[in-house]
Coordinates of C-alpha atoms in Angstrom, one line a residue:
M1 CA 107.9 120.6 96.9
R2 CA 108.0 117.2 98.6
T3 CA 110.0 114.4 97.2
Y4 CA 109.2 110.7 98.1
V5 CA 111.5 107.7 98.3
I6 CA 110.6 104.0 99.0
V7 CA 113.2 101.9 100.7
N8 CA 113.3 98.6 102.7
S9 CA 112.0 99.1 106.2
E10 CA 115.3 98.0 107.8
E11 CA 117.0 101.0 106.3
A12 CA 114.9 103.3 108.5
S13 CA 117.3 102.9 111.3
S14 CA 119.9 104.9 109.3
F15 CA 117.5 107.8 108.7
D16 CA 118.2 111.2 110.2
F17 CA 114.6 112.2 110.8
N18 CA 115.7 115.8 111.2
Q19 CA 116.1 115.9 107.4
L20 CA 112.7 114.3 106.7
V21 CA 109.1 115.4 107.0
D22 CA 108.1 112.6 109.4
I23 CA 109.6 113.1 112.9
D24 CA 110.3 109.4 113.5
E25 CA 109.7 106.0 112.0
S26 CA 106.3 105.5 113.7
Y27 CA 105.0 108.4 111.6
S28 CA 106.2 107.0 108.3
R29 CA 103.9 105.1 106.0
K30 CA 104.8 101.4 105.6
S31 CA 103.7 98.9 103.0
L32 CA 101.0 96.4 104.1
D33 CA 103.5 93.7 104.8
G34 CA 105.8 96.1 106.6
S35 CA 108.8 95.4 104.3
K36 CA 109.0 98.9 102.8
I37 CA 108.8 102.4 104.2
L38 CA 108.1 105.8 102.6
A39 CA 110.5 108.6 103.3
R40 CA 109.4 112.2 102.5
F41 CA 111.7 115.3 102.3
V42 CA 111.7 118.8 101.1
G43 CA 114.7 120.4 99.3
D44 CA 118.0 118.7 98.9
T45 CA 118.2 114.9 99.0
P46 CA 119.5 113.6 102.3
S47 CA 122.8 111.7 101.9
F48 CA 121.2 108.5 103.3
L49 CA 118.7 108.6 100.4
E50 CA 121.1 109.4 97.6
G51 CA 120.9 106.9 94.7
E52 CA 117.3 105.8 95.6
T53 CA 114.5 106.3 93.1
Q54 CA 112.7 109.6 93.8
Y55 CA 109.0 110.2 93.1
D56 CA 106.8 113.4 92.9
Q57 CA 103.4 113.5 94.5
E58 CA 101.5 112.3 91.4
E59 CA 103.8 109.3 91.0
I60 CA 103.7 108.3 94.7
L61 CA 99.9 108.6 94.9
S62 CA 99.7 106.1 92.1
I63 CA 102.1 103.7 93.8
L64 CA 100.4 104.0 97.2
S65 CA 97.0 103.2 95.7
G66 CA 98.4 99.8 94.6
P67 CA 97.9 96.5 96.4
E68 CA 101.3 96.6 98.1
W69 CA 100.3 99.7 100.0
S70 CA 96.5 99.8 100.3
S71 CA 93.8 97.2 100.9
D72 CA 90.2 97.0 100.0
E73 CA 89.4 95.3 103.3
I74 CA 87.5 97.3 105.9

């Protein structure tokens, strides 16, 4: 089961992408203003994400459908 974490985008430089689903930062979803990034992992929590709020798929889909992450503009 995948687990999701949202952190400030500048923290992505500390990610070990070998422990994440996305292979590098360019594949990771970012908030519309670019200030936040979504990290996805399977299994144990990577040490660089410990202490961050974790979400399951249902929770993250609700968050990502909000105005900070999606736009109604075409």
